[in-house]
C-alpha cells in the first residue's frame, strides 16, 4: 500500500479541480477531500463563522444546499477570516498526511495546508470558460441566473480569494499549471494522472493496485 503521499490541487472556481481530484483519487485509490465544502458549510450555517468553524460536524458537510452560487459566495467571505482558516487547518493537515495517500483540492493546499505535498497541481482556465461551465452545470438556459451574472460573480469571488491577506489563491512556486481553457476534461484528467504517476515513481512509493 502507498504510504503518505499528498496530491495538492488548487485553482480558481469552476476550473475543473473537483472532477480532476475525484478521477485522480479513484485511479490511485487515494482518499479525497474537497476542502471548499468546509468553507461552504461554514458560510451557509449562519451565526458567528469562527464559532461555526470550530464546531463543524459531519452533518454540516452533507447539506443539500452547499453547491449553490450563494453558498460559494458565502464561503469566500468567511474564508477571508484568519480564525476560520485556523480552525479548519489541523483537520486538513491530518487528512493530507494520512496513510494510503490523499488528494485535497482547494485554494491553499500546496501553499499553506501541505507545502510538502509530493505533487502540486494548479488547475485554471479563462474566467469566461469557467463561468460557462458553471452556468451549464446550473442548467444553462434554465439556470437561475444568466451567464453574465454568473461571470460577474465568479470574477468577484476570484478577486476576493486572490486579494485576501490570509492564504490567498496563487500557484505554489513548485506547482505544475494545467490550463483547461481549451482542454476537454479527459485530457485534463490524463495530464493530472501523468503527473501523479511521475511523482509516485520519483518518490519510490508503490503504485496503486491495478498497475
Ligand atoms: O467549486 P468552486 O471552485 O466554485 O468553489 P469551492 O472550491 O467549493 O470553494 C468555495 C470558496 O471557499 C472559495 O471561493 C474560497 O473562498 C474558499 N476556499 C478557500 O478559501 N480555501 C480552500 N482551500 C477551499 C475553498
Coordinates of N, CA and C and ligand atoms in Angstrom, one line a residue:
X1 N 0.8 -1.2 0.0 CA 0.0 0.0 0.0 C 0.9 1.3 0.0
X2 N 0.4 2.2 -0.7 CA 1.1 3.5 -0.8 C 1.2 4.1 0.6
X3 N 2.3 4.7 1.0 CA 2.4 5.4 2.3 C 1.9 6.8 2.1
X4 N 2.4 7.7 3.0 CA 1.9 9.1 3.0 C 2.3 9.7 1.6
X5 N 1.3 10.2 0.9 CA 1.6 10.8 -0.4 C 0.4 11.8 -0.7
X6 N 0.8 13.1 -0.8 CA -0.3 14.1 -0.9 C -0.3 14.7 -2.3
X7 N -1.4 14.8 -2.9 CA -1.6 15.5 -4.2 C -2.4 16.7 -3.8
X8 N -1.8 17.9 -4.0 CA -2.5 19.2 -3.8 C -3.0 19.8 -5.1
X9 N -4.3 20.0 -5.1 CA -4.9 20.6 -6.4 C -5.6 21.9 -6.1
X10 N -5.0 23.0 -6.5 CA -5.5 24.3 -6.2 C -5.9 25.0 -7.5
X11 N -6.7 26.0 -7.4 CA -7.1 26.8 -8.5 C -8.4 27.6 -8.3
X12 N -8.7 28.4 -9.2 CA -10.0 29.3 -9.1 C -11.2 28.5 -9.3
X13 N -12.4 29.1 -9.0 CA -13.7 28.5 -9.1 C -14.0 27.9 -10.5
X14 N -14.5 26.7 -10.5 CA -15.0 26.0 -11.7 C -13.9 25.8 -12.7
X15 N -12.7 25.6 -12.3 CA -11.6 25.3 -13.2 C -11.6 23.8 -13.6
X16 N -12.3 23.0 -12.8 CA -12.2 21.5 -13.1 C -11.5 20.8 -12.0
X17 N -11.2 21.4 -10.9 CA -10.5 20.8 -9.8 C -11.2 19.6 -9.2
X18 N -12.5 19.7 -9.1 CA -13.3 18.6 -8.5 C -13.3 17.4 -9.3
X19 N -13.5 17.5 -10.6 CA -13.5 16.3 -11.5 C -12.1 15.7 -11.5
X20 N -11.1 16.5 -11.6 CA -9.8 16.0 -11.7 C -9.4 15.3 -10.4
X21 N -9.7 15.9 -9.3 CA -9.4 15.3 -8.0 C -10.1 14.0 -7.8
X22 N -11.4 13.9 -8.1 CA -12.1 12.6 -8.0 C -11.5 11.6 -8.8
X23 N -11.1 11.9 -10.1 CA -10.5 11.0 -11.0 C -9.2 10.5 -10.5
X24 N -8.3 11.4 -10.0 CA -7.0 11.0 -9.5 C -7.1 10.1 -8.3
X25 N -8.1 10.5 -7.4 CA -8.3 9.7 -6.2 C -8.7 8.3 -6.6
X26 N -9.6 8.2 -7.5 CA -10.1 6.8 -7.9 C -9.0 6.0 -8.6
X27 N -8.2 6.7 -9.4 CA -7.2 6.0 -10.2 C -6.1 5.4 -9.3
X28 N -5.7 6.2 -8.2 CA -4.6 5.7 -7.4 C -5.1 5.2 -6.0
X29 N -6.4 5.1 -5.9 CA -7.0 4.6 -4.6 C -6.6 5.5 -3.4
X30 N -6.6 6.8 -3.6 CA -6.3 7.8 -2.6 C -7.6 8.3 -2.0
X31 N -7.5 8.8 -0.8 CA -8.7 9.4 -0.2 C -8.8 10.8 -0.8
X32 N -10.0 11.4 -0.9 CA -10.2 12.7 -1.4 C -10.9 13.6 -0.5
X33 N -10.4 14.8 -0.4 CA -11.1 15.9 0.4 C -11.3 17.1 -0.4
X34 N -12.6 17.5 -0.7 CA -12.9 18.7 -1.3 C -13.0 19.8 -0.2
X35 N -11.9 20.6 -0.1 CA -11.8 21.5 1.1 C -12.8 22.7 1.0
X36 N -13.3 22.9 -0.3 CA -14.3 24.0 -0.4 C -15.5 23.7 0.4
X37 N -15.8 22.4 0.5 CA -17.0 22.0 1.3 C -17.0 22.5 2.7
X38 N -15.8 22.6 3.3 CA -15.6 23.0 4.7 C -16.0 24.5 4.8
X39 N -15.5 25.3 3.8 CA -15.8 26.8 3.9 C -17.3 27.0 3.5
X40 N -17.8 26.2 2.5 CA -19.2 26.3 2.2 C -20.1 26.0 3.4
X41 N -19.8 25.0 4.1 CA -20.6 24.6 5.3 C -20.6 25.7 6.3
X42 N -19.4 26.3 6.5 CA -19.4 27.4 7.5 C -20.2 28.6 7.0
X43 N -20.1 28.9 5.7 CA -20.8 30.0 5.1 C -22.3 29.9 5.2
X44 N -22.8 28.8 4.9 CA -24.3 28.6 4.9 C -24.9 28.5 6.2
X45 N -24.1 28.1 7.2 CA -24.7 27.8 8.5 C -25.2 29.0 9.3
X46 N -24.6 30.2 9.0 CA -25.1 31.4 9.7 C -24.5 31.4 11.1
X47 N -24.7 32.5 11.8 CA -24.1 32.7 13.1 C -22.7 33.2 13.0
X48 N -22.0 33.1 14.1 CA -20.6 33.5 14.1 C -19.7 32.5 13.4
X49 N -19.1 32.9 12.3 CA -18.4 31.9 11.4 C -17.2 31.2 12.2
X50 N -16.6 32.0 13.1 CA -15.5 31.4 13.8 C -16.0 30.3 14.7
X51 N -17.1 30.5 15.5 CA -17.7 29.5 16.3 C -18.1 28.3 15.5
X52 N -18.8 28.6 14.4 CA -19.2 27.5 13.5 C -18.1 26.7 13.0
X53 N -17.0 27.3 12.6 CA -15.8 26.6 12.0 C -15.2 25.7 13.1
X54 N -15.2 26.2 14.3 CA -14.6 25.4 15.4 C -15.5 24.2 15.8
X55 N -16.8 24.3 15.5 CA -17.7 23.2 15.9 C -18.3 22.4 14.7
X56 N -17.7 22.5 13.5 CA -18.2 21.9 12.3 C -18.4 20.4 12.5
X57 N -19.6 19.9 12.1 CA -19.8 18.4 12.3 C -20.0 17.8 11.0
X58 N -19.9 16.4 11.0 CA -20.0 15.7 9.7 C -21.3 16.0 9.0
X59 N -22.4 16.2 9.8 CA -23.7 16.5 9.2 C -23.7 17.8 8.4
X60 N -22.9 18.8 8.9 CA -22.9 20.1 8.3 C -22.3 20.0 6.8
X61 N -21.5 18.9 6.6 CA -20.8 18.8 5.4 C -21.6 18.1 4.3
X62 N -22.8 17.6 4.6 CA -23.6 16.9 3.6 C -25.0 17.6 3.4
X63 N -25.1 18.9 3.8 CA -26.3 19.6 3.5 C -26.5 19.7 2.0
X64 N -27.8 19.8 1.6 CA -28.1 19.8 0.2 C -27.8 21.1 -0.5
X65 N -27.6 22.2 0.2 CA -27.5 23.5 -0.4 C -26.1 24.0 -0.6
X66 N -25.1 23.1 -0.4 CA -23.7 23.5 -0.3 C -23.2 23.9 -1.7
X67 N -23.8 23.4 -2.8 CA -23.2 23.7 -4.1 C -23.8 24.9 -4.8
X68 N -24.7 25.6 -4.1 CA -25.4 26.7 -4.7 C -24.4 27.9 -4.9
X69 N -24.7 28.8 -5.8 CA -23.9 30.0 -6.1 C -23.8 30.8 -4.8
X70 N -24.9 30.9 -4.0 CA -24.9 31.7 -2.8 C -23.9 31.1 -1.8
X71 N -23.9 29.7 -1.7 CA -23.0 29.1 -0.8 C -21.6 29.4 -1.2
X72 N -21.3 29.4 -2.5 CA -19.9 29.7 -2.9 C -19.5 31.1 -2.5
X73 N -20.4 32.1 -2.6 CA -20.1 33.5 -2.2 C -19.9 33.6 -0.7
X74 N -20.8 32.9 0.0 CA -20.8 32.9 1.5 C -19.4 32.3 1.9
X75 N -19.1 31.2 1.2 CA -17.8 30.5 1.6 C -16.6 31.5 1.4
X76 N -16.6 32.2 0.3 CA -15.4 33.0 0.0 C -15.4 34.2 1.0
X77 N -16.5 34.6 1.5 CA -16.5 35.7 2.6 C -15.9 35.2 3.9
X78 N -16.4 34.0 4.3 CA -15.9 33.5 5.6 C -14.5 33.0 5.5
X79 N -14.1 32.6 4.3 CA -12.7 32.1 4.0 C -11.6 33.2 4.2
X80 N -12.1 34.4 4.2 CA -11.1 35.5 4.4 C -10.8 35.8 5.9
X81 N -11.5 35.1 6.8 CA -11.3 35.3 8.2 C -10.2 34.4 8.7
X82 N -9.1 35.0 9.2 CA -8.0 34.1 9.6 C -8.4 33.0 10.7
X83 N -9.2 33.4 11.6 CA -9.6 32.4 12.7 C -10.4 31.3 12.1
X84 N -11.2 31.5 11.0 CA -11.9 30.4 10.4 C -10.9 29.5 9.7
X85 N -10.0 30.0 9.0 CA -9.0 29.2 8.4 C -8.2 28.4 9.4
X86 N -7.8 29.0 10.5 CA -7.0 28.4 11.5 C -7.8 27.2 12.1
X87 N -9.1 27.4 12.3 CA -10.0 26.3 12.9 C -10.0 25.1 12.0
X88 N -9.9 25.3 10.7 CA -10.0 24.2 9.7 C -8.7 23.6 9.3
X89 N -7.6 24.2 9.8 CA -6.3 23.8 9.3 C -5.8 22.4 9.7
X90 N -6.0 22.1 11.0 CA -5.5 20.8 11.5 C -6.1 19.6 10.9
X91 N -7.4 19.7 10.7 CA -8.2 18.6 10.1 C -7.7 18.3 8.7
X92 N -7.4 19.4 7.9 CA -6.9 19.2 6.6 C -5.5 18.7 6.5
X93 N -4.7 19.2 7.5 CA -3.3 18.7 7.5 C -3.3 17.2 7.8
X94 N -4.1 16.8 8.8 CA -4.1 15.3 9.1 C -4.6 14.5 8.0
X95 N -5.6 15.0 7.3 CA -6.2 14.3 6.1 C -5.1 14.2 5.1
X96 N -4.3 15.2 4.8 CA -3.3 15.2 3.8 C -2.2 14.2 4.0
X97 N -1.9 14.0 5.3 CA -0.8 13.1 5.6 C -1.2 11.7 6.1
X98 N -2.5 11.4 5.9 CA -3.0 10.1 6.3 C -2.3 9.0 5.5
X99 N -2.2 7.8 6.0 CA -1.6 6.7 5.3 C -2.5 6.3 4.1
X100 N -1.9 5.9 3.1 CA -2.7 5.4 1.9 C -2.8 6.5 0.8
X101 N -2.3 7.7 1.1 CA -2.4 8.8 0.0 C -3.6 9.6 0.1
X102 N -3.5 10.9 -0.3 CA -4.7 11.8 -0.2 C -4.6 12.8 -1.3
X103 N -5.8 13.1 -1.9 CA -5.9 14.2 -2.8 C -6.7 15.3 -2.1
X104 N -6.2 16.5 -2.1 CA -7.0 17.6 -1.5 C -7.2 18.7 -2.6
X105 N -8.4 19.2 -2.8 CA -8.5 20.3 -3.7 C -9.0 21.5 -3.0
X106 N -8.5 22.7 -3.4 CA -8.9 23.9 -2.7 C -8.2 25.1 -3.3
X107 N -7.8 26.0 -2.4 CA -7.1 27.3 -2.8 C -5.7 27.4 -2.3
X108 N -5.4 26.7 -1.1 CA -4.2 27.0 -0.4 C -3.5 25.6 0.0
X109 N -3.9 24.6 -0.7 CA -3.4 23.3 -0.3 C -1.8 23.2 -0.5
X110 N -1.4 23.6 -1.6 CA 0.0 23.5 -1.9 C 0.9 24.6 -1.3
X111 N 0.2 25.7 -0.9 CA 1.0 26.8 -0.3 C 1.0 26.8 1.2
X112 N -0.2 26.4 1.8 CA -0.3 26.5 3.3 C -0.6 25.2 4.0
X113 N -1.6 24.5 3.5 CA -2.0 23.3 4.2 C -0.9 22.2 4.1
X114 N -0.4 22.0 2.9 CA 0.6 20.9 2.8 C 1.7 21.3 1.8
X115 N 2.6 22.3 2.2 CA 3.7 22.7 1.4 C 4.6 21.6 1.0
X116 N 4.6 20.5 1.8 CA 5.4 19.3 1.5 C 4.8 18.3 0.6
X117 N 3.6 18.7 0.0 CA 2.9 17.7 -0.9 C 3.8 17.2 -2.0
X118 N 3.7 15.9 -2.3 CA 4.6 15.3 -3.3 C 4.3 15.8 -4.7
X119 N 3.0 16.1 -4.9 CA 2.6 16.6 -6.3 C 1.7 17.8 -6.0
X120 N 2.0 18.9 -6.7 CA 1.1 20.1 -6.7 C 0.7 20.5 -8.1
X121 N -0.6 20.6 -8.2 CA -1.2 21.0 -9.5 C -2.0 22.3 -9.3
X122 N -1.9 23.2 -10.2 CA -2.7 24.4 -10.2 C -3.6 24.3 -11.5
X123 N -4.9 24.1 -11.3 CA -5.8 23.9 -12.4 C -6.5 25.2 -12.6
X124 N -6.4 25.7 -13.8 CA -7.0 27.0 -14.1 C -7.7 27.0 -15.5
X125 N -8.4 28.1 -15.8 CA -9.0 28.3 -17.2 C -9.4 29.7 -17.2
X126 N -9.7 30.2 -18.4 CA -10.1 31.6 -18.5 C -11.4 31.8 -17.7
X127 N -11.7 33.0 -17.3 CA -12.9 33.3 -16.5 C -14.1 33.0 -17.3
X128 N -14.1 33.3 -18.6 CA -15.3 33.0 -19.5 C -15.6 31.5 -19.6
X129 N -14.6 30.7 -19.8 CA -14.8 29.3 -19.9 C -15.3 28.7 -18.6
X130 N -14.8 29.2 -17.5 CA -15.2 28.7 -16.2 C -16.6 29.1 -15.9
X131 N -17.0 30.4 -16.2 CA -18.3 30.8 -16.0 C -19.3 30.0 -16.8
X132 N -18.9 29.8 -18.0 CA -19.8 29.0 -18.9 C -20.0 27.6 -18.4
X133 N -19.0 27.0 -17.9 CA -19.1 25.6 -17.3 C -20.1 25.7 -16.1
X134 N -19.9 26.6 -15.2 CA -20.7 26.7 -14.0 C -22.2 27.0 -14.4
X135 N -22.4 27.9 -15.4 CA -23.7 28.2 -15.9 C -24.4 26.9 -16.5
X136 N -23.7 26.2 -17.3 CA -24.2 24.9 -17.8 C -24.6 23.9 -16.7
X137 N -23.7 23.8 -15.7 CA -23.9 23.0 -14.6 C -25.2 23.3 -13.9
X138 N -25.5 24.6 -13.9 CA -26.7 25.1 -13.2 C -27.9 25.0 -14.1
X139 N -27.8 24.5 -15.3 CA -29.0 24.3 -16.1 C -29.0 25.1 -17.4
X140 N -27.9 25.8 -17.7 CA -27.8 26.6 -19.0 C -29.0 27.6 -19.1
X141 N -29.8 27.5 -20.1 CA -30.9 28.4 -20.3 C -31.9 28.4 -19.1
X142 N -31.9 27.2 -18.4 CA -32.8 27.1 -17.3 C -32.1 27.5 -16.0
X143 N -30.9 27.9 -16.0 CA -30.1 28.3 -14.8 C -30.9 29.4 -14.1
X144 N -30.7 29.5 -12.8 CA -31.4 30.6 -12.1 C -30.9 32.0 -12.4
X145 N -29.7 32.0 -13.0 CA -29.1 33.3 -13.3 C -28.5 33.3 -14.7
X146 N -28.6 34.4 -15.4 CA -28.0 34.4 -16.8 C -26.5 34.3 -16.7
X147 N -25.9 33.9 -17.8 CA -24.4 33.7 -17.9 C -23.7 34.9 -17.4
X148 N -24.1 36.1 -17.8 CA -23.4 37.4 -17.5 C -23.3 37.6 -16.0
X149 N -24.3 37.2 -15.3 CA -24.3 37.3 -13.8 C -23.4 36.3 -13.2
X150 N -23.4 35.1 -13.7 CA -22.5 34.0 -13.2 C -21.1 34.5 -13.4
X151 N -20.8 35.0 -14.6 CA -19.4 35.5 -14.9 C -19.0 36.6 -13.9
X152 N -19.9 37.6 -13.7 CA -19.6 38.7 -12.8 C -19.3 38.2 -11.4
X153 N -20.1 37.2 -10.9 CA -20.0 36.7 -9.5 C -18.7 35.9 -9.4
X154 N -18.3 35.2 -10.5 CA -17.1 34.5 -10.5 C -15.9 35.4 -10.4
X155 N -15.9 36.5 -11.2 CA -14.8 37.5 -11.1 C -14.7 38.0 -9.7
X156 N -15.9 38.3 -9.1 CA -15.9 38.9 -7.7 C -15.3 37.9 -6.7
X157 N -15.6 36.6 -6.8 CA -15.1 35.6 -5.9 C -13.6 35.4 -6.1
X158 N -13.2 35.3 -7.4 CA -11.7 35.1 -7.7 C -11.0 36.3 -7.1
X159 N -11.5 37.5 -7.3 CA -10.8 38.7 -6.8 C -10.6 38.6 -5.3
X160 N -11.7 38.3 -4.6 CA -11.7 38.2 -3.1 C -10.7 37.1 -2.7
X161 N -10.7 35.9 -3.4 CA -9.8 34.8 -3.0 C -8.4 35.2 -3.2
X162 N -8.1 36.0 -4.3 CA -6.7 36.3 -4.6 C -6.2 37.4 -3.8
X163 N -7.1 38.3 -3.4 CA -6.6 39.5 -2.7 C -6.5 39.4 -1.2
X164 N -7.1 38.4 -0.6 CA -7.1 38.3 0.9 C -5.7 38.2 1.4
X165 N -5.5 38.6 2.6 CA -4.2 38.6 3.3 C -3.8 37.2 3.7
X166 N -4.8 36.5 4.1 CA -4.5 35.1 4.7 C -4.7 34.1 3.6
X167 N -3.6 33.3 3.3 CA -3.7 32.2 2.4 C -4.4 32.6 1.1
X168 N -3.9 33.6 0.4 CA -4.6 34.0 -0.9 C -4.4 32.9 -2.0
X169 N -5.3 32.9 -2.9 CA -5.2 31.9 -4.0 C -4.0 32.3 -4.9
X170 N -3.1 31.4 -5.1 CA -1.9 31.6 -6.0 C -1.3 30.3 -6.2
X171 N -0.6 30.1 -7.4 CA 0.0 28.8 -7.6 C 1.3 28.7 -6.6
X172 N 1.5 27.6 -6.0 CA 2.7 27.4 -5.3 C 3.9 27.5 -6.3
X173 N 5.1 27.9 -5.8 CA 6.2 28.1 -6.7 C 6.5 26.8 -7.5
X174 N 6.3 25.6 -6.8 CA 6.6 24.3 -7.4 C 5.4 23.6 -8.0
X175 N 4.3 24.3 -8.2 CA 3.1 23.7 -8.8 C 3.2 23.6 -10.3
X176 N 2.6 22.5 -10.9 CA 2.5 22.4 -12.3 C 1.2 23.0 -12.7
X177 N 1.2 23.9 -13.6 CA -0.1 24.5 -14.0 C -0.8 23.7 -15.2
X178 N -2.0 23.4 -15.0 CA -2.8 22.8 -16.1 C -3.9 23.8 -16.4
X179 N -3.8 24.3 -17.6 CA -4.8 25.3 -18.1 C -5.8 24.5 -18.9
X180 N -7.1 24.5 -18.4 CA -8.1 23.6 -19.1 C -9.0 24.5 -20.0
X181 N -8.6 25.7 -20.3 CA -9.4 26.5 -21.2 C -9.8 25.9 -22.5
X182 N -8.8 25.2 -23.1 CA -9.0 24.6 -24.4 C -8.7 23.1 -24.3
X183 N -9.1 22.5 -23.2 CA -8.8 21.1 -23.0 C -10.1 20.4 -22.5
X184 N -10.4 19.3 -23.1 CA -11.5 18.6 -22.6 C -11.2 18.0 -21.3
X185 N -12.2 17.5 -20.5 CA -12.0 17.0 -19.2 C -11.1 15.8 -19.2
X186 N -11.3 14.9 -20.3 CA -10.5 13.7 -20.3 C -9.0 14.0 -20.4
X187 N -8.7 15.0 -21.3 CA -7.3 15.4 -21.5 C -6.7 16.0 -20.2
X188 N -7.5 16.8 -19.5 CA -7.1 17.4 -18.2 C -6.8 16.3 -17.2
X189 N -7.7 15.3 -17.1 CA -7.5 14.2 -16.1 C -6.3 13.4 -16.5
X190 N -6.1 13.2 -17.8 CA -4.9 12.4 -18.2 C -3.6 13.2 -17.9
X191 N -3.6 14.5 -18.0 CA -2.4 15.3 -17.7 C -2.1 15.2 -16.2
X192 N -3.2 15.2 -15.4 CA -3.0 15.2 -13.9 C -2.5 13.8 -13.5
X193 N -3.2 12.7 -14.1 CA -2.8 11.4 -13.7 C -1.3 11.1 -14.1
X194 N -0.9 11.7 -15.2 CA 0.5 11.5 -15.6 C 1.5 12.1 -14.6
X195 N 1.1 13.3 -14.1 CA 2.0 14.0 -13.1 C 2.1 13.2 -11.8
X196 N 0.9 12.7 -11.4 CA 0.9 11.9 -10.2 C 1.7 10.6 -10.3
X197 N 1.5 10.0 -11.4 CA 2.3 8.7 -11.7 C 3.8 9.0 -11.6
X198 N 4.2 10.1 -12.2 CA 5.6 10.5 -12.2 C 6.0 10.8 -10.8
X199 N 5.2 11.5 -10.0 CA 5.5 11.8 -8.7 C 5.7 10.6 -7.8
X200 N 4.8 9.6 -8.0 CA 4.9 8.3 -7.3 C 6.1 7.6 -7.6
X201 N 6.5 7.5 -8.9 CA 7.7 6.8 -9.4 C 8.9 7.5 -8.8
X202 N 8.9 8.8 -8.7 CA 10.1 9.5 -8.2 C 10.3 9.3 -6.7
X203 N 9.1 9.2 -6.0 CA 9.2 9.1 -4.6 C 9.5 7.7 -4.1
X204 N 9.5 6.8 -5.1 CA 9.8 5.4 -4.8 C 8.7 4.6 -4.1
X205 N 7.5 5.3 -4.1 CA 6.3 4.6 -3.4 C 5.7 3.6 -4.4
X206 N 5.1 2.7 -3.9 CA 4.5 1.6 -4.7 C 3.2 2.2 -5.4
X207 N 3.0 1.9 -6.6 CA 1.8 2.4 -7.3 C 0.6 1.7 -6.9
X208 N -0.6 2.3 -7.2 CA -1.9 1.7 -6.8 C -2.1 0.3 -7.4
X209 N -3.0 -0.4 -6.8 CA -3.4 -1.7 -7.3 C -3.9 -1.5 -8.8
X210 N -3.8 -2.5 -9.6 CA -4.3 -2.4 -11.0 C -3.2 -2.0 -11.9
X211 N -2.0 -1.7 -11.4 CA -0.9 -1.4 -12.3 C -0.3 -2.6 -12.9
Ligands
LIG1 O1 -16.2 24.6 -6.5 P1 -15.7 26.0 -6.5 O2 -14.3 26.1 -7.1 O3 -16.6 27.0 -7.1 O4 -15.5 26.5 -5.0 P2 -15.0 25.7 -3.8 O5 -13.7 25.0 -4.1 O6 -16.1 24.9 -3.2 O7 -14.7 26.9 -2.7 C1 -15.6 27.9 -2.3 C2 -14.9 29.0 -1.7 O8 -14.3 28.6 -0.5 C3 -13.7 29.6 -2.5 O9 -14.2 30.7 -3.3 C4 -12.8 30.1 -1.4 O10 -13.1 31.4 -1.0 C5 -13.0 29.2 -0.3 N1 -11.9 28.2 -0.1 C6 -10.7 28.5 0.5 O11 -10.6 29.7 0.8 N2 -9.7 27.6 0.7 C7 -9.9 26.4 0.3 N3 -8.9 25.5 0.5 C8 -11.1 26.0 -0.4 C9 -12.1 26.9 -0.6

